């Protein structure tokens, strides 16, 4: 049996999945002041009546780190950055304990200016005096040469409980993102680890001995022990869990669009030939772009609780939400109330919905039927526009080779999958645009996705045979190579090192890493060859431990 | 988070799968480290900076200004059409108001491509800026355009295309042609009889430094631009004046390029040459991007700046100061062309053009109508070591009635004669782009 728990901002969902499909599901409101309580309640409820010894895997998605960052409940973090030429590094400072230190590494990883360790020491003394216990060290191009980050980290070792080094987070370039990601990682490290301690205790007390994995924003998971050093990777995993849930429930093999219609927002995701698209750079949080890999997902302000308004005869819905809809005890009519009035949904207290719609219609001097119908049409049109603009953006994404430019494939969705409260009602209104599917169990798709998601991993090998170096930054690997080091060697090393690292750290290696991008450039200094620049990206892509396709058939078509 | 003070569009197309030949400076990784630097700086995350995917230029976009022999498809590949298309996308972004200015970081370059094209010369096949300018004129009705070419090599292709056009001001700053390819761009080259003073060449001595370039911009380029009052300013942004460039002898810097760009304030910049792939391009491109976006670029400095950059010698400063007077005179009071025939007659020039990259020799006779009402109908007879004789006839943009009628007469005559294997006919007034022949 597989257990999945998704502690979201509003609801906590849990499912237990067996060979026969979903065995049990549980839904409750999240206690934002006590997330641990939400986890333990869900754990106890969803497993009651089952033999917990048969649970082989637990996946957990929580908003703990996300909340800490969004609500700025962050631990004071000593941030040390060395940057070299470029944009003024003062722009990237985060928190009130940051130090910019002279020192420079160039795009090939060559040190062009030694790091000023005296300034590092001064900064560290100041941090010590202020009781700072967690640190982040980031230098520009540290993914090509980690020396400066290593020097800063070893200087801080004596006075810290935890240090994040930028190069361990991602192989990807972007100094500002690296700074933000490292800073957040250290700033949530303690709260995340004490929460995880408590969760692990609760799991073992309930008699479960299965491995525990933590959901990430890319629709995959990481082993809990790995997550303890990279807690930032646990942010914004909720939407990805929902997307993975739909993959588990529906056999998607075409270009398609996924809509998750919630209370306040609708999340839109796009699939290319059945596979979810991954954000090229990383997800944004608290206004800062990060290096945290995520599935592409766009959120718009249309949901079941989107407030209805009539301005000069035009009916609109959202983006505001003024509490729950009237059917759920709210004071002002919302989209769900319009759907209830039209009879396409049957949620909560429909009599209150009908009253609310009639009152609003009377004050706007409209027929209530027309008002409700227009509200639905407005919502559908808004969603439709957002889908179009997201597709336009994806299809006009820049590419860097002539081959891709001329042979580039465009995404043209053939199907739309809809989940969430108003799914069936909206699906009816959208018919005629594409084939629409509302899967069964859509209410707990997020928890199903959480339960069935597999581990994911991504790394890049970078080799500059001119400098005689091969690195795989987030694996911490740096090796000497000679001029004969070839693209084949690099491919082999990338896969082999990744596999070994995953085995060592408790990842599920059944899917195995695959190569994503391979490039090699001969580098000439003036007119003479100075080696080869080889880059190999590999990943274990998002996927499922198993799917439920045979068990759950598409609903309203 | 950083915000761009002026919104900027970037069309970044490094063509990682295209090279002229394996050891040619115009090779795959030319923009590799520029891409690394821009990504590491987080340029594409800056609010107000938007990256656009290039358009692909069409045959019509090319035929609007070039005479291609034997035809467009024979002298272009996907790479050229995408590179020119990158410039088109940049122009569209600015003209449609998506952004205030735009920078097309595209390759291959274009400024050595002349009006007639038989192949590749100076790493260029089609002229990216000219394709863009004629697109802007046709789609957006703009007339007066200024191009400031800051590539180290004389922009002889762009000069050739606009030699007879009084509405396009072409200013080229370059290393003196007596010391560098293509050998042209002397003070005495100042435009055809219908467009005297609208081609301005500023040949700078080898080892010109930040000081000399900025002086040239301040005391020569800006006063001329101010007087010309162009509707659109374009920078042919070659980066080979850099002190680390392997194929030139100048002494310019990333900071200098950024400052130059800030002063010039172009609507659109299009990358031209620049072959110091590691030491210059990442920093120069970064500097230009920041300057165009109105972001502080004072921290952009080459790692070896303090070791390898030398301030300018006094004799070079003195030499450049002496250029000011004749350069300004070329624009403000150009000497009349003593060879100019009477209005209504043809002015003819003979040209022999060598295509260094492809080793082609071209021979041309170019006839221009002396006209007071438009820039004059043009006919070029061209043959080369790879193509039999062909003709190009162009009724110019904003062409007058007389030149329009004359263009059609020339077409009839050329087609009736047995002199030309191919004839390309361009009527910019009625937007007719045709090709006749084998």
PDB file of C-alpha atoms in Angstrom, chain A residues 84-89 91-92 104 106-108 112 139-144 172-178 280-281 284 287-289 395-406 410 462 464 521-527 530 533 535 537, chain B residues 1-2 12-18 22-25 27-29 32-33 35-37 39-46 51-56 78-79 82 244-247 277-279 282-283 286 290 295-303:
ATOM      1  CA  UNK A  84      32.999  39.607  -9.697  1.00  0.00           C
ATOM      2  CA  UNK A  85      32.072  41.797 -12.670  1.00  0.00           C
ATOM      3  CA  UNK A  86      28.456  42.324 -13.640  1.00  0.00           C
ATOM      4  CA  UNK A  87      25.347  43.780 -12.075  1.00  0.00           C
ATOM      5  CA  UNK A  88      25.996  45.453  -8.744  1.00  0.00           C
ATOM      6  CA  UNK A  89      25.812  42.559  -6.238  1.00  0.00           C
ATOM      7  CA  UNK A  91      21.000  44.266  -5.607  1.00  0.00           C
ATOM      8  CA  UNK A  92      20.882  40.622  -4.569  1.00  0.00           C
ATOM      9  CA  UNK A 104      35.717  36.650  -8.842  1.00  0.00           C
ATOM     10  CA  UNK A 106      34.671  33.778 -14.655  1.00  0.00           C
ATOM     11  CA  UNK A 107      32.347  31.888 -16.993  1.00  0.00           C
ATOM     12  CA  UNK A 108      34.865  29.115 -17.560  1.00  0.00           C
ATOM     13  CA  UNK A 112      40.194  35.951 -11.760  1.00  0.00           C
ATOM     14  CA  UNK A 139      29.682  33.036  -5.527  1.00  0.00           C
ATOM     15  CA  UNK A 140      29.120  33.806  -9.183  1.00  0.00           C
ATOM     16  CA  UNK A 141      29.796  30.823 -11.477  1.00  0.00           C
ATOM     17  CA  UNK A 142      30.245  28.532  -8.459  1.00  0.00           C
ATOM     18  CA  UNK A 143      28.752  25.755 -10.568  1.00  0.00           C
ATOM     19  CA  UNK A 144      31.923  25.957 -12.651  1.00  0.00           C
ATOM     20  CA  UNK A 172      21.962  25.828 -13.358  1.00  0.00           C
ATOM     21  CA  UNK A 173      23.326  29.301 -13.976  1.00  0.00           C
ATOM     22  CA  UNK A 174      21.752  32.395 -12.380  1.00  0.00           C
ATOM     23  CA  UNK A 175      23.572  34.085  -9.575  1.00  0.00           C
ATOM     24  CA  UNK A 176      20.527  36.019  -8.272  1.00  0.00           C
ATOM     25  CA  UNK A 177      18.459  32.835  -8.145  1.00  0.00           C
ATOM     26  CA  UNK A 178      21.323  30.992  -6.480  1.00  0.00           C
ATOM     27  CA  UNK A 280      12.822  26.365 -17.709  1.00  0.00           C
ATOM     28  CA  UNK A 281      14.473  28.275 -14.898  1.00  0.00           C
ATOM     29  CA  UNK A 284       9.251  32.105  -8.058  1.00  0.00           C
ATOM     30  CA  UNK A 287       8.801  37.736  -5.247  1.00  0.00           C
ATOM     31  CA  UNK A 288      12.171  36.059  -5.764  1.00  0.00           C
ATOM     32  CA  UNK A 289      12.897  33.704  -8.625  1.00  0.00           C
ATOM     33  CA  UNK A 395       5.034  28.080 -28.249  1.00  0.00           C
ATOM     34  CA  UNK A 396       7.043  31.285 -28.610  1.00  0.00           C
ATOM     35  CA  UNK A 397       9.674  30.226 -26.106  1.00  0.00           C
ATOM     36  CA  UNK A 398      13.063  31.158 -27.542  1.00  0.00           C
ATOM     37  CA  UNK A 399      15.282  28.372 -28.882  1.00  0.00           C
ATOM     38  CA  UNK A 400      18.959  28.588 -29.643  1.00  0.00           C
ATOM     39  CA  UNK A 401      19.649  26.344 -32.592  1.00  0.00           C
ATOM     40  CA  UNK A 402      18.645  26.548 -36.219  1.00  0.00           C
ATOM     41  CA  UNK A 403      17.386  22.986 -36.042  1.00  0.00           C
ATOM     42  CA  UNK A 404      14.908  23.780 -33.257  1.00  0.00           C
ATOM     43  CA  UNK A 405      13.976  27.040 -34.952  1.00  0.00           C
ATOM     44  CA  UNK A 406      13.066  25.311 -38.215  1.00  0.00           C
ATOM     45  CA  UNK A 410       4.062  23.568 -31.501  1.00  0.00           C
ATOM     46  CA  UNK A 462      30.263  20.446 -17.088  1.00  0.00           C
ATOM     47  CA  UNK A 464      36.285  22.112 -19.718  1.00  0.00           C
ATOM     48  CA  UNK A 521      32.015  23.032 -28.312  1.00  0.00           C
ATOM     49  CA  UNK A 522      35.658  23.142 -29.297  1.00  0.00           C
ATOM     50  CA  UNK A 523      37.049  26.215 -27.616  1.00  0.00           C
ATOM     51  CA  UNK A 524      39.626  28.199 -29.539  1.00  0.00           C
ATOM     52  CA  UNK A 525      41.877  30.774 -27.974  1.00  0.00           C
ATOM     53  CA  UNK A 526      42.515  33.095 -30.878  1.00  0.00           C
ATOM     54  CA  UNK A 527      43.151  30.463 -33.537  1.00  0.00           C
ATOM     55  CA  UNK A 530      42.285  25.229 -26.018  1.00  0.00           C
ATOM     56  CA  UNK A 533      33.520  22.621 -23.502  1.00  0.00           C
ATOM     57  CA  UNK A 535      27.824  19.951 -21.104  1.00  0.00           C
ATOM     58  CA  UNK A 537      22.309  17.329 -18.488  1.00  0.00           C
TER      59      UNK A 537
ATOM     60  CA  UNK B   1      14.500  42.657  -7.530  1.00  0.00           C
ATOM     61  CA  UNK B   2      16.032  44.837 -10.201  1.00  0.00           C
ATOM     62  CA  UNK B  12      18.934  36.109 -28.429  1.00  0.00           C
ATOM     63  CA  UNK B  13      19.819  33.666 -31.163  1.00  0.00           C
ATOM     64  CA  UNK B  14      23.293  32.136 -30.768  1.00  0.00           C
ATOM     65  CA  UNK B  15      22.829  29.558 -33.585  1.00  0.00           C
ATOM     66  CA  UNK B  16      24.694  26.915 -31.611  1.00  0.00           C
ATOM     67  CA  UNK B  17      24.560  24.580 -34.599  1.00  0.00           C
ATOM     68  CA  UNK B  18      26.025  26.814 -37.297  1.00  0.00           C
ATOM     69  CA  UNK B  22      35.372  24.633 -37.905  1.00  0.00           C
ATOM     70  CA  UNK B  23      38.177  27.099 -37.182  1.00  0.00           C
ATOM     71  CA  UNK B  24      36.513  30.206 -38.605  1.00  0.00           C
ATOM     72  CA  UNK B  25      35.969  32.976 -36.024  1.00  0.00           C
ATOM     73  CA  UNK B  27      31.667  29.566 -35.271  1.00  0.00           C
ATOM     74  CA  UNK B  28      29.171  27.772 -33.037  1.00  0.00           C
ATOM     75  CA  UNK B  29      30.311  28.846 -29.593  1.00  0.00           C
ATOM     76  CA  UNK B  32      28.153  30.538 -25.702  1.00  0.00           C
ATOM     77  CA  UNK B  33      29.878  32.454 -22.935  1.00  0.00           C
ATOM     78  CA  UNK B  35      24.725  33.289 -22.925  1.00  0.00           C
ATOM     79  CA  UNK B  36      26.377  31.927 -19.788  1.00  0.00           C
ATOM     80  CA  UNK B  37      27.151  35.435 -18.545  1.00  0.00           C
ATOM     81  CA  UNK B  39      22.031  33.801 -17.607  1.00  0.00           C
ATOM     82  CA  UNK B  40      24.354  33.907 -14.604  1.00  0.00           C
ATOM     83  CA  UNK B  41      23.556  37.611 -14.201  1.00  0.00           C
ATOM     84  CA  UNK B  42      19.858  36.772 -14.220  1.00  0.00           C
ATOM     85  CA  UNK B  43      19.249  39.169 -17.113  1.00  0.00           C
ATOM     86  CA  UNK B  44      16.174  37.310 -18.323  1.00  0.00           C
ATOM     87  CA  UNK B  45      14.560  37.630 -14.859  1.00  0.00           C
ATOM     88  CA  UNK B  46      14.834  41.409 -14.732  1.00  0.00           C
ATOM     89  CA  UNK B  51      13.201  37.819 -24.467  1.00  0.00           C
ATOM     90  CA  UNK B  52      11.680  37.313 -27.906  1.00  0.00           C
ATOM     91  CA  UNK B  53      11.986  34.419 -30.295  1.00  0.00           C
ATOM     92  CA  UNK B  54      13.276  35.520 -33.733  1.00  0.00           C
ATOM     93  CA  UNK B  55      10.994  35.684 -36.738  1.00  0.00           C
ATOM     94  CA  UNK B  56      12.196  33.945 -39.861  1.00  0.00           C
ATOM     95  CA  UNK B  78      18.136  29.008 -42.490  1.00  0.00           C
ATOM     96  CA  UNK B  79      20.783  30.658 -40.355  1.00  0.00           C
ATOM     97  CA  UNK B  82      16.724  33.544 -38.753  1.00  0.00           C
ATOM     98  CA  UNK B 244      41.166  41.529 -26.661  1.00  0.00           C
ATOM     99  CA  UNK B 245      39.739  41.004 -30.152  1.00  0.00           C
ATOM    100  CA  UNK B 246      41.932  38.608 -32.126  1.00  0.00           C
ATOM    101  CA  UNK B 247      41.373  40.050 -35.611  1.00  0.00           C
ATOM    102  CA  UNK B 277      34.519  34.996 -27.444  1.00  0.00           C
ATOM    103  CA  UNK B 278      35.736  34.705 -23.867  1.00  0.00           C
ATOM    104  CA  UNK B 279      37.474  37.950 -22.945  1.00  0.00           C
ATOM    105  CA  UNK B 282      30.311  38.261 -22.330  1.00  0.00           C
ATOM    106  CA  UNK B 283      31.181  41.622 -20.790  1.00  0.00           C
ATOM    107  CA  UNK B 286      26.222  42.524 -20.711  1.00  0.00           C
ATOM    108  CA  UNK B 290      22.371  47.012 -18.994  1.00  0.00           C
ATOM    109  CA  UNK B 295      20.516  49.694 -15.283  1.00  0.00           C
ATOM    110  CA  UNK B 296      23.775  50.603 -13.528  1.00  0.00           C
ATOM    111  CA  UNK B 297      26.649  49.067 -15.500  1.00  0.00           C
ATOM    112  CA  UNK B 298      29.518  50.518 -13.489  1.00  0.00           C
ATOM    113  CA  UNK B 299      30.437  47.055 -12.145  1.00  0.00           C
ATOM    114  CA  UNK B 300      30.884  45.603 -15.617  1.00  0.00           C
ATOM    115  CA  UNK B 301      34.616  45.305 -16.064  1.00  0.00           C
ATOM    116  CA  UNK B 302      36.785  42.740 -17.819  1.00  0.00           C
ATOM    117  CA  UNK B 303      38.777  40.590 -15.359  1.00  0.00           C
TER     118      UNK B 303
END
